[in-house]
Tab-separated table of C-alpha atoms in Angstrom:
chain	number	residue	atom	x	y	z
A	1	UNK	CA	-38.745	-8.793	4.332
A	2	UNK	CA	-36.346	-6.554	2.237
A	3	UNK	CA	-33.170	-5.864	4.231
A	4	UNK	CA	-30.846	-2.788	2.470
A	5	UNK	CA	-27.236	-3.079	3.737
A	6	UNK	CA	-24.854	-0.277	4.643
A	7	UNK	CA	-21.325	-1.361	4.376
A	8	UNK	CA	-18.402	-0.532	3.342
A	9	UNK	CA	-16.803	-2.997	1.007
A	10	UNK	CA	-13.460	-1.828	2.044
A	11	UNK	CA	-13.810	-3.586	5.407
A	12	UNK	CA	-13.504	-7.676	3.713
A	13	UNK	CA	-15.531	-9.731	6.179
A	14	UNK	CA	-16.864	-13.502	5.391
A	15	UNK	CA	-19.116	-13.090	8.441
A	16	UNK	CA	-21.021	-10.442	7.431
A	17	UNK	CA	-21.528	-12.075	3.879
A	18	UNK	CA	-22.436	-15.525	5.199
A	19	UNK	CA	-25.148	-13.374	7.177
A	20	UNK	CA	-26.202	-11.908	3.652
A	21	UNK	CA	-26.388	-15.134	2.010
A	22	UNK	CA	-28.166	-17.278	4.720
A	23	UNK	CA	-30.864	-14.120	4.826
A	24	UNK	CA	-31.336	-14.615	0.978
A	25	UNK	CA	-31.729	-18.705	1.650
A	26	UNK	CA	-34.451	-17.911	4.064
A	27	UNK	CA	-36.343	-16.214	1.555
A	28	UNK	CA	-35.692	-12.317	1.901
A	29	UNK	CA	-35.017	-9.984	-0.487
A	30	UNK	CA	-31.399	-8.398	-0.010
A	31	UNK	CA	-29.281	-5.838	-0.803
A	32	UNK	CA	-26.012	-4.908	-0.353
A	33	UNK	CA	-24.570	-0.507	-0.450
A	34	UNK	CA	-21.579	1.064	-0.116
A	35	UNK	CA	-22.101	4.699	0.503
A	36	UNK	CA	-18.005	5.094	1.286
A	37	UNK	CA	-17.753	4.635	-2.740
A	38	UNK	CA	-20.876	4.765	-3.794
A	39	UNK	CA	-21.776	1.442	-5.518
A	40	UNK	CA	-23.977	-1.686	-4.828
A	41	UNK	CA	-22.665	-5.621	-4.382
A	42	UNK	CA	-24.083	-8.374	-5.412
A	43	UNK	CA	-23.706	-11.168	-3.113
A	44	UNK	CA	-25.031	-13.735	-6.145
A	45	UNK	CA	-21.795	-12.627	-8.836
A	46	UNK	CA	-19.877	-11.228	-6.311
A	47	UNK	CA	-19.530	-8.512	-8.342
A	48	UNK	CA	-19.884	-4.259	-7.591
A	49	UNK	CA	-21.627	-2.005	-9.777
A	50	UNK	CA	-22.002	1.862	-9.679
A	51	UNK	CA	-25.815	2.470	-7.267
A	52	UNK	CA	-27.230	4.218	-9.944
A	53	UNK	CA	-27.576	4.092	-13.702
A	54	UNK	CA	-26.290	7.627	-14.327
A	55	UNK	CA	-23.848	7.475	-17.404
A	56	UNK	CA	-21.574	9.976	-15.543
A	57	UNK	CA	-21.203	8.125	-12.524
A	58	UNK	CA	-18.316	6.216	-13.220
A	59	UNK	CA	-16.099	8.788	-14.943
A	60	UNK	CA	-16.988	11.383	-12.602
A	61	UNK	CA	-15.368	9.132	-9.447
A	62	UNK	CA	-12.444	8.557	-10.959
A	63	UNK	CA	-11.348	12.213	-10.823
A	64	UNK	CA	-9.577	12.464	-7.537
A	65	UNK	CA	-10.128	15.816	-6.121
A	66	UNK	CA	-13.789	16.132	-6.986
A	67	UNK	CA	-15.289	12.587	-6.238
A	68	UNK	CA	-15.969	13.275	-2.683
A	69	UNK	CA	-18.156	16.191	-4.227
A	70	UNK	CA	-20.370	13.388	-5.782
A	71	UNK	CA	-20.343	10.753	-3.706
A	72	UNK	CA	-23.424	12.257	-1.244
A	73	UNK	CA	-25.478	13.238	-4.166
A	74	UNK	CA	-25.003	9.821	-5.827
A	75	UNK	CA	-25.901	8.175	-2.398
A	76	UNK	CA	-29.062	10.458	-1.806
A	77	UNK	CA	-30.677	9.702	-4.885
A	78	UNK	CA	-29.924	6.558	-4.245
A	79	UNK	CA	-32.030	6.313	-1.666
A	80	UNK	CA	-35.052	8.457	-2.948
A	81	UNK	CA	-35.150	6.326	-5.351
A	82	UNK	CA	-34.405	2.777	-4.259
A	83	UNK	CA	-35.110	2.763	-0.609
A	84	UNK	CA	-39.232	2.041	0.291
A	85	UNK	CA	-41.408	2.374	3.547
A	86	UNK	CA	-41.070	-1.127	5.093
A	87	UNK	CA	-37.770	-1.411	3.934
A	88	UNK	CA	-34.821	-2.523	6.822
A	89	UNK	CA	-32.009	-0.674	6.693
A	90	UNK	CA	-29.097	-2.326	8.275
A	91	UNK	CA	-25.539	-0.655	8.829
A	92	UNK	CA	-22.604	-2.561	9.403
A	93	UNK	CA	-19.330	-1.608	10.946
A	94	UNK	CA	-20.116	2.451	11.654
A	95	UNK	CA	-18.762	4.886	9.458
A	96	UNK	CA	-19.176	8.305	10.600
A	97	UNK	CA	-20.138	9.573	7.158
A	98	UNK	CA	-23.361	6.992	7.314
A	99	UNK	CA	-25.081	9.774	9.645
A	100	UNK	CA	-25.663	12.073	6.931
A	101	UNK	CA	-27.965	9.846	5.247
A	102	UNK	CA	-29.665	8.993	8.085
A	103	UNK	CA	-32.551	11.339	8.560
A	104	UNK	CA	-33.571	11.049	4.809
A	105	UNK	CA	-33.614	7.417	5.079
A	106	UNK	CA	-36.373	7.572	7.810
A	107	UNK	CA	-38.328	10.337	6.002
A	108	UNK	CA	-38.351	7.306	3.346
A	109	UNK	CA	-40.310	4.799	6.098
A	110	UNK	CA	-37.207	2.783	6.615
A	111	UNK	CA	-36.794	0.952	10.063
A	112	UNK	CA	-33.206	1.704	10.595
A	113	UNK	CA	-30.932	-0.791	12.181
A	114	UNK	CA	-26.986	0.150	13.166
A	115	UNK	CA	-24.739	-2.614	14.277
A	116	UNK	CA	-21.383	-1.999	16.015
A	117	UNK	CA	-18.867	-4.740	15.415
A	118	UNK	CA	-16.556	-3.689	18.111
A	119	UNK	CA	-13.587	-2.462	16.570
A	120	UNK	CA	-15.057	0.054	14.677
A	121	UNK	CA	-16.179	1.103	18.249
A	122	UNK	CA	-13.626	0.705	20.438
A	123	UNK	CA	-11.363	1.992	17.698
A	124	UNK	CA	-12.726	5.343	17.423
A	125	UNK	CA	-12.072	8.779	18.189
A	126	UNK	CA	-14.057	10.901	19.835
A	127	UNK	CA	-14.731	13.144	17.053
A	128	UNK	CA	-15.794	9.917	15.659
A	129	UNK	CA	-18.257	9.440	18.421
A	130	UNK	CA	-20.041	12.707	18.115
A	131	UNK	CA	-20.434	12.198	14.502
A	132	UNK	CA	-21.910	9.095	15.380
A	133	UNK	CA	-24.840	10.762	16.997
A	134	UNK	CA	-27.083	11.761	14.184
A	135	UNK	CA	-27.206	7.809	12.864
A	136	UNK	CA	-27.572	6.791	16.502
A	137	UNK	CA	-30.492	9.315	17.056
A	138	UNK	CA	-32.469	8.363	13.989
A	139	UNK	CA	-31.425	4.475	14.603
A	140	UNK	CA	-34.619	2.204	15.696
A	141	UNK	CA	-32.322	-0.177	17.495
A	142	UNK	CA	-28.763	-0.563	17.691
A	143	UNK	CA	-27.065	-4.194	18.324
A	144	UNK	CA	-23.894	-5.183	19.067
A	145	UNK	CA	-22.051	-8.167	21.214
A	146	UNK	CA	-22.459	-8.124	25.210
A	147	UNK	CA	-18.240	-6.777	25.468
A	148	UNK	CA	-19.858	-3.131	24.120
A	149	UNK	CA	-22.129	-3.085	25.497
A	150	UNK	CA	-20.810	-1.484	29.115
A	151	UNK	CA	-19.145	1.045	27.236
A	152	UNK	CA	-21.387	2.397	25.071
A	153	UNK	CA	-23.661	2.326	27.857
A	154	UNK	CA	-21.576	5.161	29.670
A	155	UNK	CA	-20.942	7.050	26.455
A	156	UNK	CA	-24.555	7.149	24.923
A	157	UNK	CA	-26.479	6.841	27.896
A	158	UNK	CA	-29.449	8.227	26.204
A	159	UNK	CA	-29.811	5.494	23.704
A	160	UNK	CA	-29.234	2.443	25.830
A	161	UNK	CA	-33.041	1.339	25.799
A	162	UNK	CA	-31.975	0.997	21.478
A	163	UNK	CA	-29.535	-1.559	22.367
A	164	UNK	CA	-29.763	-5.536	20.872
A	165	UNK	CA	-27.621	-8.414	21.324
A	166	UNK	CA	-26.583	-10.135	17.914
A	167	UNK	CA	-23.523	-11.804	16.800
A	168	UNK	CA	-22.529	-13.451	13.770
A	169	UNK	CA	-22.585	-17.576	13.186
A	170	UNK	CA	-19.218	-19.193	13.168
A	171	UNK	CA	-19.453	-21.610	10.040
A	172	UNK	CA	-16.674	-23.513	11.094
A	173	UNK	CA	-18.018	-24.816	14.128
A	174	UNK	CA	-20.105	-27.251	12.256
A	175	UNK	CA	-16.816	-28.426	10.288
A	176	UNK	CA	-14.704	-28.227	13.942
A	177	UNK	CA	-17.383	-31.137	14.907
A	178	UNK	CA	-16.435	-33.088	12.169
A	179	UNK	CA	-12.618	-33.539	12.444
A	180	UNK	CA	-11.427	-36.739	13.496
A	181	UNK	CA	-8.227	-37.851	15.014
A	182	UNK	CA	-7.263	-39.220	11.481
A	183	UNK	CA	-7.654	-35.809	10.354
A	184	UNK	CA	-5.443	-34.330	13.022
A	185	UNK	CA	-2.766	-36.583	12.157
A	186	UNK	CA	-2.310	-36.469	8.884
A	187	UNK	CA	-2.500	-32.590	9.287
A	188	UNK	CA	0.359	-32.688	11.367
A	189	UNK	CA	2.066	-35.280	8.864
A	190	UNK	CA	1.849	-32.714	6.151
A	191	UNK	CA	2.856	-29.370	8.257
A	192	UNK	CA	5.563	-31.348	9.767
A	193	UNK	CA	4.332	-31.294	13.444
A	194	UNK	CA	5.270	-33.031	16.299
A	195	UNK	CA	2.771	-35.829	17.098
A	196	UNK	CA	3.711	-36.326	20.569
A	197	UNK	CA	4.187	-32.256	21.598
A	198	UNK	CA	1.978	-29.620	23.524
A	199	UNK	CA	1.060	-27.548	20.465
A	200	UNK	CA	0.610	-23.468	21.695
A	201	UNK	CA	-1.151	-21.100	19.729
A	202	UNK	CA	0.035	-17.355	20.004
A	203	UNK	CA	-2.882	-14.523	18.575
A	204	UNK	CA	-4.617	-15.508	15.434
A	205	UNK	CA	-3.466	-13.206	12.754
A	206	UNK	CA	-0.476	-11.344	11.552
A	207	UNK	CA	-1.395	-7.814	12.500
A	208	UNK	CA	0.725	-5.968	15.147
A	209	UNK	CA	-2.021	-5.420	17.804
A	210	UNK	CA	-1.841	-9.411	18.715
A	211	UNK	CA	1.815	-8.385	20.258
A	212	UNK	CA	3.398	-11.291	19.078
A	213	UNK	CA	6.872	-9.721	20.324
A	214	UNK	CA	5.514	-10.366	23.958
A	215	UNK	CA	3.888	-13.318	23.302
A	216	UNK	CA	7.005	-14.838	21.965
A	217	UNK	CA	8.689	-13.594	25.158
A	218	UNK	CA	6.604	-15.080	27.338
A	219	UNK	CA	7.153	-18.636	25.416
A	220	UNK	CA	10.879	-17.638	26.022
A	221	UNK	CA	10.521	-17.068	29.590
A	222	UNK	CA	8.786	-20.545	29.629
A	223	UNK	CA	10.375	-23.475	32.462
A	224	UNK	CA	12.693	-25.177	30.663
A	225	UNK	CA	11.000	-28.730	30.754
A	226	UNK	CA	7.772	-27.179	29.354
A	227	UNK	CA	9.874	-25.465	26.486
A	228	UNK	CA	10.974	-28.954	25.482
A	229	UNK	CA	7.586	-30.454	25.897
A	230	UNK	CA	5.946	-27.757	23.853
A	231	UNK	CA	5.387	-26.846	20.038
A	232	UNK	CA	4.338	-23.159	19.008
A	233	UNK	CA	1.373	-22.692	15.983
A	234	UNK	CA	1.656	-18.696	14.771
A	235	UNK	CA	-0.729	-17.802	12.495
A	236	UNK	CA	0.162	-14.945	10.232
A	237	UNK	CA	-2.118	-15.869	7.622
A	238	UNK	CA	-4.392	-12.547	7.438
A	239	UNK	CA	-3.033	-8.878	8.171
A	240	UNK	CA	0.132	-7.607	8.521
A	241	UNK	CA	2.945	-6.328	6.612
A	242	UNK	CA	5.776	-8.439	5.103
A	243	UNK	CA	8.341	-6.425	7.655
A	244	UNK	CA	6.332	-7.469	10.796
A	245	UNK	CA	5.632	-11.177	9.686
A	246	UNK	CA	9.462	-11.636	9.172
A	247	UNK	CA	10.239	-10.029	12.103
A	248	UNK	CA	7.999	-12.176	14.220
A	249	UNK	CA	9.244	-15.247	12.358
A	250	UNK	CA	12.717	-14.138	13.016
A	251	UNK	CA	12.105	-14.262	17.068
A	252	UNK	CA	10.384	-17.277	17.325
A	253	UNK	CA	12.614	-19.031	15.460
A	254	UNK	CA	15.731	-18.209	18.169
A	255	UNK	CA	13.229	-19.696	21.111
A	256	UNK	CA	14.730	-23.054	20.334
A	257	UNK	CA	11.081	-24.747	20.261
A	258	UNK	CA	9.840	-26.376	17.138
A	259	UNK	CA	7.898	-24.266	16.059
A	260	UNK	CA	5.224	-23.363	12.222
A	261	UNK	CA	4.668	-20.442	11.177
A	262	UNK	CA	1.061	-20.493	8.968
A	263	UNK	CA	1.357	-17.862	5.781
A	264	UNK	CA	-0.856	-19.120	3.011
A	265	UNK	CA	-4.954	-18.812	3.460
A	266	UNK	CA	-6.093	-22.192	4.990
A	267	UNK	CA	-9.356	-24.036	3.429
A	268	UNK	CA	-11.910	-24.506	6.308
A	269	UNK	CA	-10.889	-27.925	6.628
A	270	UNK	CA	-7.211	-27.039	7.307
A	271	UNK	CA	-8.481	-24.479	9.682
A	272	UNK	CA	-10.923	-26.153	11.636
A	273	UNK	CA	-8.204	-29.391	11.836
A	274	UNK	CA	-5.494	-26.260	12.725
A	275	UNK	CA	-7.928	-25.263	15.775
A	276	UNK	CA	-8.153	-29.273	16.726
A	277	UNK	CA	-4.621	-30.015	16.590
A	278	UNK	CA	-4.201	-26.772	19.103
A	279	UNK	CA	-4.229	-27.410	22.786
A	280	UNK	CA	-4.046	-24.012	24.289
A	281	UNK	CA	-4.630	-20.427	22.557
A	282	UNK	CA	-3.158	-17.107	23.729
A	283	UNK	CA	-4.834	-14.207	23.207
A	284	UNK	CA	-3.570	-10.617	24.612
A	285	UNK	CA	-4.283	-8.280	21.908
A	286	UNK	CA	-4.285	-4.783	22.461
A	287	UNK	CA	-8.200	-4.246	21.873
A	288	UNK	CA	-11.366	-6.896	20.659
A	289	UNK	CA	-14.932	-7.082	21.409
A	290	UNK	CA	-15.594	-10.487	20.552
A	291	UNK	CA	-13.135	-13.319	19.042
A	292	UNK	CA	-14.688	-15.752	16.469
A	293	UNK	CA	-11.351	-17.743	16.389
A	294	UNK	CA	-11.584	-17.557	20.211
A	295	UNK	CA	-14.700	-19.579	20.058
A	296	UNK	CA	-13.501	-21.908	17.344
A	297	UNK	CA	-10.494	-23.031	19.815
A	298	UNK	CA	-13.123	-23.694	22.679
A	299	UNK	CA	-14.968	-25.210	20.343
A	300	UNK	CA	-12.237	-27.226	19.405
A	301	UNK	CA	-11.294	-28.506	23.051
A	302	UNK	CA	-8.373	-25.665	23.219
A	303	UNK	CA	-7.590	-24.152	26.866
A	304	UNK	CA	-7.659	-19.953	26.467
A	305	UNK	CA	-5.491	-17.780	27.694
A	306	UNK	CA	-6.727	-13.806	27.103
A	307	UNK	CA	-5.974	-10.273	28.012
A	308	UNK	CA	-7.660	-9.382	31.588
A	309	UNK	CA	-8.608	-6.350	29.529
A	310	UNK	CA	-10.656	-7.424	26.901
A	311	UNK	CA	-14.112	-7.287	27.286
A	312	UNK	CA	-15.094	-11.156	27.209
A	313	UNK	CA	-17.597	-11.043	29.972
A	314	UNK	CA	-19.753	-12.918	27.756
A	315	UNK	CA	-17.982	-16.228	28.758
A	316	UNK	CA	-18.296	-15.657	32.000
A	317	UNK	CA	-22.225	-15.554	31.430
A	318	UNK	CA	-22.368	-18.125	29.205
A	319	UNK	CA	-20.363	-20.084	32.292
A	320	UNK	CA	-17.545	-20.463	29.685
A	321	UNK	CA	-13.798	-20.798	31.673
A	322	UNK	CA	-11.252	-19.238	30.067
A	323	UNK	CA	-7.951	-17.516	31.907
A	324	UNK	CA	-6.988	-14.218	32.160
A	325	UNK	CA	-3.739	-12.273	32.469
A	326	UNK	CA	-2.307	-9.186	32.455
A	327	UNK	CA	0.585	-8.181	29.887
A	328	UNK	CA	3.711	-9.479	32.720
A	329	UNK	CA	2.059	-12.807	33.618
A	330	UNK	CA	1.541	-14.760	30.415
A	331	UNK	CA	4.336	-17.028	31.083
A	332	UNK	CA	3.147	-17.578	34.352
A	333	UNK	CA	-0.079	-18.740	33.328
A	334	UNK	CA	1.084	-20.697	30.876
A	335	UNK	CA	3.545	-22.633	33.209
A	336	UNK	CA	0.530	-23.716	35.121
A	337	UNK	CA	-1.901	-24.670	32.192
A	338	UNK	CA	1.244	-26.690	31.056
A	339	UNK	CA	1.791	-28.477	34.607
A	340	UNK	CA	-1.940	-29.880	35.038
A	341	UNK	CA	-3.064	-29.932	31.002
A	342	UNK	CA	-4.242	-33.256	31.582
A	343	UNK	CA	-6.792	-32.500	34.278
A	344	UNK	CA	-8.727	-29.649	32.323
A	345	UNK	CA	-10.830	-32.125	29.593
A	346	UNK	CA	-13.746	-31.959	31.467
A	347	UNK	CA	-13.397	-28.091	31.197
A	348	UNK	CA	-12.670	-28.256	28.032
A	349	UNK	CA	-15.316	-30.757	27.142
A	350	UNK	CA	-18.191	-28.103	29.394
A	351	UNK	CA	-16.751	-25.165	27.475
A	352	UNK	CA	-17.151	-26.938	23.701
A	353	UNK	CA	-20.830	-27.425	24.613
A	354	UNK	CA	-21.480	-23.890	25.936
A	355	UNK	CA	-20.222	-22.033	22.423
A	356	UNK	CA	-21.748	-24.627	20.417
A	357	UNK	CA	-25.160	-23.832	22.173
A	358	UNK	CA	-25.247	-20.133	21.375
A	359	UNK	CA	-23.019	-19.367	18.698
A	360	UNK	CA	-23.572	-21.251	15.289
A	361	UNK	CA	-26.026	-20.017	12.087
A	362	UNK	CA	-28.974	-21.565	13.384
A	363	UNK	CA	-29.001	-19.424	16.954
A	364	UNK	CA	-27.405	-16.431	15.400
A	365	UNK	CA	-29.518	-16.109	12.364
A	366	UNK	CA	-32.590	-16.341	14.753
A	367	UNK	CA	-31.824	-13.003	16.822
A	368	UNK	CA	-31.019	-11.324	13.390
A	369	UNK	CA	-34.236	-11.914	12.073
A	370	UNK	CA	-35.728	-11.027	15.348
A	371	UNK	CA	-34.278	-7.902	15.255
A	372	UNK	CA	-34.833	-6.751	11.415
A	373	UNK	CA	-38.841	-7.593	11.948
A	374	UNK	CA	-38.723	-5.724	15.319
A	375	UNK	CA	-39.765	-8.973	17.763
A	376	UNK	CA	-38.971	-8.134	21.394
């Protein structure tokens, strides 16, 4: 099976390449585009190159005003000349420019494939939307996790019969399995952690939309006895500007809990021990379809706290417990996780199981494949 990816390199995503990779280890033939700027990746160098060998491509898009002029030509020769009948063609994370290309790429005998991640869903306008149509008209399936399901249900009602669950492997699982209560303590030795606290993790990145500002007012508003009993984890490793991390840093600092503030990319060791030394995770950003570092922390034995808005259904079908709030009650919530932590190991213990069952490489890559050579 040949498998021709549409994505734009832009959009950095480890998921998405460990997919590419464990596709090649299986044996298929794969290929990575970027139609946004028009050149190819190779997943082996890591390395981008211009799609075609045209000796003007690369000087032409570097003039500013006229590469957008190019760009469409570049990417329909492109695929006259590199796409073949048989071929899967598989977009990732939906760009509205991808439905120009995607009539000619089924006059080429392509089975076309479009996969919504979530944000690039939830996140966009409806001009957007109706651009979307073309690619979602020519598509022969379209997957995405169960939380967008319901919506794009109501908004493309005529294309619901197209839709396919997938969802990327979490690597880290397999490493989360592995870390042992040495581990855990000697991570703590080195970040400087309290041994004997309730460690609290608030969002899982540095990017505004966690709304760490109410998160951290919510630890404020905490009972005074679980204050003192409790250490805070933020995690501003990816996202975010300088400004906003300081700012955040700044306010938790004058809560008067211990508390460490993660800045500097994390090996998956460090992360996976990082999840593990966690107890309970806090979650109320402003919009997600489906958290990878959620699962990690069940994974890792974490009680969840999340958003009664965000669409995490799935756990409830996968009979995975996790609590939900609205924006005023976080501290409420969190009062009560903190008076009976103790009695919630066996849920803890059910939820690990559940996740592991359905969400690392070895499930995941299975409904992929499924998909791409069109298995009901």
């Amino acid at each position: 099976m040949r498998v021709l990816f549409i994505f734009n390199l832009a959009v950095t995503n480890p998921l998405f390449l460990e997919l590419v990779q464990r596709l090649q280890n299986e044996g298929h033939s794969v290929l990575v585009y970027d139609f946004i700027s028009a050149k190819i990746y190779d997943p082996l160098t890591e390395t981008t190159s211009y799609l075609n060998s045209y000796w003007w491509a690369p000087w032409v898009l570097k003039l500013k005003y006229i590469r957008r002029l190019f760009i469409p030509i570049i990417n329909r020769k492109c695929i006259s000349k590199e796409f073949k009948p048989g071929d899967v063609v598989s977009v990732h994370y939906v760009h509205e420019e991808y439905s120009l290309y995607a009539e000619q790429i089924k006059q080429q005998g392509c089975r076309l494939i479009t996969t919504f991640w979530g944000s690039d869903y939830f996140r966009a306008t409806d001009k957007q939307k109706i651009a979307y149509q073309p690619l979602l008209m020519y598509s022969d399936l379209i997957t995405m996790v169960e939380g967008v399901q319901s919506i794009f249900k109501e908004e493309y009602p005529e294309y619901k019969h197209k839709i396919r669950t997938t969802y990327f492997g979490l690597k880290l699982l397999d490493v989360i399995k592995n870390v042992k209560e040495e581990d855990i303590a000697l991570f703590k030795q080195k970040y400087q952690i309290p041994s004997n606290k309730i460690i609290i993790s608030i969002g899982y990145n540095g990017i505004p939309e966690q709304q760490h500002y109410k998160l951290i007012e919510a630890i404020k508003s905490l009972k005074d006895e679980h204050k003192s009993a409790a250490h805070l984890f933020v995690p501003l490793t990816y996202g975010g500007t300088l400004e906003y991390k300081g700012q955040v840093k700044a306010l938790a600092k004058e809560l008067g809990l211990s508390v460490t503030f993660f800045e500097t990319r994390l090996t998956d060791i460090e992360l996976a021990t990082m999840r593990c030394a966690s107890d309970v995770v806090v979650n109320i950003q402003k919009t997600d379809a489906f958290s990878g570092a959620l699962s990690e922390s069940l994974v890792a034995g974490n009680i969840v706290i999340v958003g009664d808005w965000l669409p995490y259904d799935v756990y409830d079908q996968w009979g995975v417990k996790v609590i939900r709030t609205d924006e005023d009650s976080v501290a409420l919530h969190l009062n009560n996780v903190l008076e009976c932590i103790n009695g919630l190991e066996e849920t803890c213990e059910k939820n690990k199981q559940l996740v592991l069952g359905r969400l690392t490489w070895d499930s995941t890559l299975k409904l992929w494949i499924k998909v791409y050579e069109n298995l009901n």
